[in-house]
Amino acid sequence: MQNMEISWAFRELADLLEFEGEDFFKIRAYRRAARAIAGLEEPVEEMYRRGTLAGVPGIGKNILAKIGELIATGEMKKLQELRRKWPPGILEVMALPGIGPKRARFLHEQLGITSLAELEEAAREKKVRALRGMGVKTEQEILRSIELVRSRRGRILLPLAREIAGEVATFIQDVPGTRKVAVAGGVRRWRETVDEVRLVAAAEDPEPLLNALAGYRRVREVLERGENRIRVLTWWGVPVELEVAGPGAYGITLLRATGSAEHWRQLQALAARRGFCLDEVRDGPGSEGVASVPPVPGAPLPQEEEDIYRRLGLWPVPPELREGRGELELFAGESPPRLLEVRDIKGDLHVHSDWSDGANSILQMVQRARERGYRYVAITDHSRSLTVARGLSLERLQEQHRLIRELNEKEKDFRILTGTEVDILVRGGLDFPDEVLAGMDVVVASVHSGFRQDEETMTGRVLQAIENEYVTIIGHPTGRLLGEREAYALDLERVIEAAARHGKILEINSSPDRLDLNEHYARLARDCGVRLVVNTDAHDLRRLDEIPYGVAVARRAWLRPEDVVNTLDLPDLLELLGKKT
DNA sequence: GCCGTTTTCGGCCCGACTGTTTTCAGTCG
């Protein structure tokens, strides 16, 4: 049983207990355990067997026993009981913004609401506004939230999609007859969210592979099946499509299945102009999988994607760029553009520690940064106003910076930069005075409050931060949380223009639920002469490893290493920040 | 629920905002 499944079980348990009105601290303990399990680097099952699981913070006797139960039987009695007791739809109701456990329970008791659909109907019939404690605004807010949820339904974040893709690909790889298997589609292109996972395999005979996937233990049902293609619904609720190509057609099948549709269309048009044809792989009763790039006389049929690009007179286009946004022209030149890569990143300028709401110590974070091959890392814990995140008081901040200076004396070939993630306050201004900010290496300024302000007010707050001479970076500039919270109202074009004027750096936050700036604005910023930084905003060790998600955004924005400041070596970075070495 | 060389029991989670109300419950970061 996978860590993720065990983690999910505890999260669901916590949600259901919350609905029941169970003790807050008990629920929080289950949530903590769920997070701890998700953050483990080894399989829970092994740790359980070896007896090392009991040492994990947040996992005590009771939760350990439940994990044991899950591993042994695949089920958890307590969770099953709760699932029998409450309809599954109540969790969706409870997840609506503005609806918590109390209101979900209240709606259930008063109106018999057990699902989003029922809630929507009740709201439309104006039954919600009649309830005590709720009014017209709440009712309308509910309808708006349901709309939002509907629009994103079925879309999942990239890390889950990648995990599913990896697991299914590994499974297919081991099926006898499989020559190769690769992840395609939006996952391979590193899109922000995806609604399916696509795989392409090479084999002489597709049959055994299709059968294997149809019978895979995490497959709930077969949605479609053709001669060389199968689409299944998985345990995670995400469809997975597998296409099997004959060995000669693998490259072109992978190319088409990776997409995007527009990129493929442009490739076909280019091929046509060059006098040959990129054929669709045909699928369906009575047709064999056929793919062809009619060979140039004497040349072999290209079997690899890269060779197909070359045959078309292009440098191979990295999957992240295949969106039909002009990348064919970009890769038609004399030499291919040098885009940002993960190995260019020399440090992380937005990292939290256990001084505020991070899970690990400064030294642990530093150690991990070193292991990643970084040369520097900025510790940027929250500022005093953000009490929920245990924001640092002035005294604690100065104490932390003293500690960092001491630690630096022992560090060789590595530099811990002092910093803060300073709150941009609700009424404008920053959470620490200028003279304090002046003494730090890195000042990340971020919005964490007043999300519902109008565009003028919010833009004003951010512009004010940009105009502060001691601010270096604007953190997660739009505040969006993918699938959870829309970006706040912000005139980003004005923000970008101001950042360019004041020489401020805008962040590409790598956290897969943020990806903020997104690729569109990252590119606009670069084109306006703004420098960017790819940071993780890591709150624990594992999340330091999320940098590839931010790098993917940068690549999809066509950024080169020189557009991104944390590709600089330390002396150059310090010079840019206006700090002495 | 978990945790603890000050504790095996009593902490752990706080303050602002919102929409609903005439004093506050519920939600959220």
PDB file of N, CA and C in Angstrom, chain A residues 54-97:
ATOM      1  N   ALA A  54       7.417   4.407  14.092  1.00  0.00           N
ATOM      2  CA  ALA A  54       7.012   4.960  15.382  1.00  0.00           C
ATOM      3  C   ALA A  54       7.828   6.205  15.731  1.00  0.00           C
ATOM      4  N   GLY A  55       8.988   6.353  15.138  1.00  0.00           N
ATOM      5  CA  GLY A  55       9.832   7.503  15.448  1.00  0.00           C
ATOM      6  C   GLY A  55       9.458   8.764  14.695  1.00  0.00           C
ATOM      7  N   VAL A  56       8.519   8.649  13.749  1.00  0.00           N
ATOM      8  CA  VAL A  56       8.140   9.815  12.951  1.00  0.00           C
ATOM      9  C   VAL A  56       7.258  10.742  13.787  1.00  0.00           C
ATOM     10  N   PRO A  57       7.606  12.018  13.870  1.00  0.00           N
ATOM     11  CA  PRO A  57       6.799  12.952  14.656  1.00  0.00           C
ATOM     12  C   PRO A  57       5.366  13.008  14.132  1.00  0.00           C
ATOM     13  N   GLY A  58       4.405  12.920  15.027  1.00  0.00           N
ATOM     14  CA  GLY A  58       3.001  12.966  14.634  1.00  0.00           C
ATOM     15  C   GLY A  58       2.382  11.581  14.537  1.00  0.00           C
ATOM     16  N   ILE A  59       3.212  10.552  14.576  1.00  0.00           N
ATOM     17  CA  ILE A  59       2.678   9.190  14.520  1.00  0.00           C
ATOM     18  C   ILE A  59       2.881   8.533  15.883  1.00  0.00           C
ATOM     19  N   GLY A  60       1.791   8.384  16.597  1.00  0.00           N
ATOM     20  CA  GLY A  60       1.839   7.771  17.921  1.00  0.00           C
ATOM     21  C   GLY A  60       1.291   6.361  17.883  1.00  0.00           C
ATOM     22  N   LYS A  61       0.957   5.860  19.053  1.00  0.00           N
ATOM     23  CA  LYS A  61       0.534   4.476  19.188  1.00  0.00           C
ATOM     24  C   LYS A  61      -0.738   4.187  18.375  1.00  0.00           C
ATOM     25  N   ASN A  62      -1.710   5.078  18.528  1.00  0.00           N
ATOM     26  CA  ASN A  62      -3.012   4.868  17.907  1.00  0.00           C
ATOM     27  C   ASN A  62      -2.926   4.890  16.376  1.00  0.00           C
ATOM     28  N   ILE A  63      -2.267   5.913  15.865  1.00  0.00           N
ATOM     29  CA  ILE A  63      -2.169   6.043  14.409  1.00  0.00           C
ATOM     30  C   ILE A  63      -1.305   4.926  13.832  1.00  0.00           C
ATOM     31  N   LEU A  64      -0.289   4.549  14.575  1.00  0.00           N
ATOM     32  CA  LEU A  64       0.554   3.434  14.142  1.00  0.00           C
ATOM     33  C   LEU A  64      -0.278   2.168  13.968  1.00  0.00           C
ATOM     34  N   ALA A  65      -1.171   1.935  14.930  1.00  0.00           N
ATOM     35  CA  ALA A  65      -2.031   0.746  14.866  1.00  0.00           C
ATOM     36  C   ALA A  65      -2.929   0.810  13.634  1.00  0.00           C
ATOM     37  N   LYS A  66      -3.455   2.002  13.349  1.00  0.00           N
ATOM     38  CA  LYS A  66      -4.325   2.143  12.180  1.00  0.00           C
ATOM     39  C   LYS A  66      -3.555   1.917  10.890  1.00  0.00           C
ATOM     40  N   ILE A  67      -2.304   2.362  10.859  1.00  0.00           N
ATOM     41  CA  ILE A  67      -1.476   2.120   9.675  1.00  0.00           C
ATOM     42  C   ILE A  67      -1.250   0.613   9.511  1.00  0.00           C
ATOM     43  N   GLY A  68      -0.989  -0.038  10.648  1.00  0.00           N
ATOM     44  CA  GLY A  68      -0.803  -1.489  10.616  1.00  0.00           C
ATOM     45  C   GLY A  68      -2.029  -2.189  10.049  1.00  0.00           C
ATOM     46  N   GLU A  69      -3.187  -1.711  10.470  1.00  0.00           N
ATOM     47  CA  GLU A  69      -4.449  -2.266   9.995  1.00  0.00           C
ATOM     48  C   GLU A  69      -4.579  -2.067   8.474  1.00  0.00           C
ATOM     49  N   LEU A  70      -4.239  -0.866   8.015  1.00  0.00           N
ATOM     50  CA  LEU A  70      -4.312  -0.571   6.582  1.00  0.00           C
ATOM     51  C   LEU A  70      -3.380  -1.472   5.775  1.00  0.00           C
ATOM     52  N   ILE A  71      -2.190  -1.656   6.299  1.00  0.00           N
ATOM     53  CA  ILE A  71      -1.217  -2.479   5.579  1.00  0.00           C
ATOM     54  C   ILE A  71      -1.675  -3.937   5.539  1.00  0.00           C
ATOM     55  N   ALA A  72      -2.181  -4.407   6.668  1.00  0.00           N
ATOM     56  CA  ALA A  72      -2.563  -5.822   6.751  1.00  0.00           C
ATOM     57  C   ALA A  72      -3.838  -6.131   5.967  1.00  0.00           C
ATOM     58  N   THR A  73      -4.836  -5.263   6.089  1.00  0.00           N
ATOM     59  CA  THR A  73      -6.147  -5.600   5.519  1.00  0.00           C
ATOM     60  C   THR A  73      -6.543  -4.709   4.338  1.00  0.00           C
ATOM     61  N   GLY A  74      -5.806  -3.605   4.143  1.00  0.00           N
ATOM     62  CA  GLY A  74      -6.184  -2.675   3.087  1.00  0.00           C
ATOM     63  C   GLY A  74      -7.327  -1.763   3.482  1.00  0.00           C
ATOM     64  N   GLU A  75      -7.804  -1.920   4.698  1.00  0.00           N
ATOM     65  CA  GLU A  75      -8.949  -1.112   5.157  1.00  0.00           C
ATOM     66  C   GLU A  75      -8.680  -0.561   6.555  1.00  0.00           C
ATOM     67  N   MET A  76      -9.473   0.438   6.931  1.00  0.00           N
ATOM     68  CA  MET A  76      -9.416   0.948   8.297  1.00  0.00           C
ATOM     69  C   MET A  76     -10.849   0.952   8.826  1.00  0.00           C
ATOM     70  N   LYS A  77     -11.060   0.168   9.875  1.00  0.00           N
ATOM     71  CA  LYS A  77     -12.426  -0.035  10.378  1.00  0.00           C
ATOM     72  C   LYS A  77     -13.139   1.274  10.677  1.00  0.00           C
ATOM     73  N   LYS A  78     -12.427   2.136  11.396  1.00  0.00           N
ATOM     74  CA  LYS A  78     -13.038   3.384  11.828  1.00  0.00           C
ATOM     75  C   LYS A  78     -13.484   4.225  10.631  1.00  0.00           C
ATOM     76  N   LEU A  79     -12.635   4.230   9.595  1.00  0.00           N
ATOM     77  CA  LEU A  79     -12.960   4.993   8.393  1.00  0.00           C
ATOM     78  C   LEU A  79     -14.160   4.373   7.677  1.00  0.00           C
ATOM     79  N   GLN A  80     -14.180   3.060   7.609  1.00  0.00           N
ATOM     80  CA  GLN A  80     -15.301   2.378   6.949  1.00  0.00           C
ATOM     81  C   GLN A  80     -16.626   2.671   7.635  1.00  0.00           C
ATOM     82  N   GLU A  81     -16.564   2.672   8.970  1.00  0.00           N
ATOM     83  CA  GLU A  81     -17.765   2.994   9.738  1.00  0.00           C
ATOM     84  C   GLU A  81     -18.295   4.369   9.369  1.00  0.00           C
ATOM     85  N   LEU A  82     -17.372   5.360   9.341  1.00  0.00           N
ATOM     86  CA  LEU A  82     -17.770   6.738   9.032  1.00  0.00           C
ATOM     87  C   LEU A  82     -18.298   6.848   7.609  1.00  0.00           C
ATOM     88  N   ARG A  83     -17.679   6.096   6.697  1.00  0.00           N
ATOM     89  CA  ARG A  83     -18.127   6.129   5.306  1.00  0.00           C
ATOM     90  C   ARG A  83     -19.543   5.585   5.181  1.00  0.00           C
ATOM     91  N   ARG A  84     -19.831   4.580   6.004  1.00  0.00           N
ATOM     92  CA  ARG A  84     -21.190   4.028   5.969  1.00  0.00           C
ATOM     93  C   ARG A  84     -22.196   5.018   6.540  1.00  0.00           C
ATOM     94  N   LYS A  85     -21.729   5.777   7.507  1.00  0.00           N
ATOM     95  CA  LYS A  85     -22.611   6.658   8.248  1.00  0.00           C
ATOM     96  C   LYS A  85     -22.999   7.908   7.460  1.00  0.00           C
ATOM     97  N   TRP A  86     -22.047   8.451   6.675  1.00  0.00           N
ATOM     98  CA  TRP A  86     -22.299   9.724   5.996  1.00  0.00           C
ATOM     99  C   TRP A  86     -22.165   9.585   4.491  1.00  0.00           C
ATOM    100  N   PRO A  87     -23.059  10.236   3.748  1.00  0.00           N
ATOM    101  CA  PRO A  87     -22.955  10.176   2.287  1.00  0.00           C
ATOM    102  C   PRO A  87     -21.683  10.884   1.811  1.00  0.00           C
ATOM    103  N   PRO A  88     -21.040  10.351   0.774  1.00  0.00           N
ATOM    104  CA  PRO A  88     -19.747  10.892   0.344  1.00  0.00           C
ATOM    105  C   PRO A  88     -19.809  12.361  -0.079  1.00  0.00           C
ATOM    106  N   GLY A  89     -20.983  12.779  -0.562  1.00  0.00           N
ATOM    107  CA  GLY A  89     -21.102  14.147  -1.083  1.00  0.00           C
ATOM    108  C   GLY A  89     -20.909  15.241  -0.043  1.00  0.00           C
ATOM    109  N   ILE A  90     -21.081  14.908   1.238  1.00  0.00           N
ATOM    110  CA  ILE A  90     -20.957  15.957   2.261  1.00  0.00           C
ATOM    111  C   ILE A  90     -19.539  16.514   2.322  1.00  0.00           C
ATOM    112  N   LEU A  91     -18.560  15.700   1.948  1.00  0.00           N
ATOM    113  CA  LEU A  91     -17.181  16.190   1.985  1.00  0.00           C
ATOM    114  C   LEU A  91     -16.968  17.271   0.930  1.00  0.00           C
ATOM    115  N   GLU A  92     -17.621  17.101  -0.211  1.00  0.00           N
ATOM    116  CA  GLU A  92     -17.543  18.127  -1.254  1.00  0.00           C
ATOM    117  C   GLU A  92     -18.215  19.412  -0.798  1.00  0.00           C
ATOM    118  N   VAL A  93     -19.324  19.260  -0.090  1.00  0.00           N
ATOM    119  CA  VAL A  93     -20.034  20.431   0.436  1.00  0.00           C
ATOM    120  C   VAL A  93     -19.130  21.163   1.428  1.00  0.00           C
ATOM    121  N   MET A  94     -18.486  20.389   2.296  1.00  0.00           N
ATOM    122  CA  MET A  94     -17.641  20.962   3.326  1.00  0.00           C
ATOM    123  C   MET A  94     -16.407  21.631   2.729  1.00  0.00           C
ATOM    124  N   ALA A  95     -16.002  21.177   1.563  1.00  0.00           N
ATOM    125  CA  ALA A  95     -14.800  21.728   0.940  1.00  0.00           C
ATOM    126  C   ALA A  95     -15.063  23.058   0.235  1.00  0.00           C
ATOM    127  N   LEU A  96     -16.336  23.425   0.096  1.00  0.00           N
ATOM    128  CA  LEU A  96     -16.637  24.701  -0.557  1.00  0.00           C
ATOM    129  C   LEU A  96     -16.078  25.853   0.274  1.00  0.00           C
ATOM    130  N   PRO A  97     -15.506  26.867  -0.398  1.00  0.00           N
ATOM    131  CA  PRO A  97     -15.044  28.027   0.349  1.00  0.00           C
ATOM    132  C   PRO A  97     -16.220  28.647   1.101  1.00  0.00           C
TER     133      PRO A  97
END
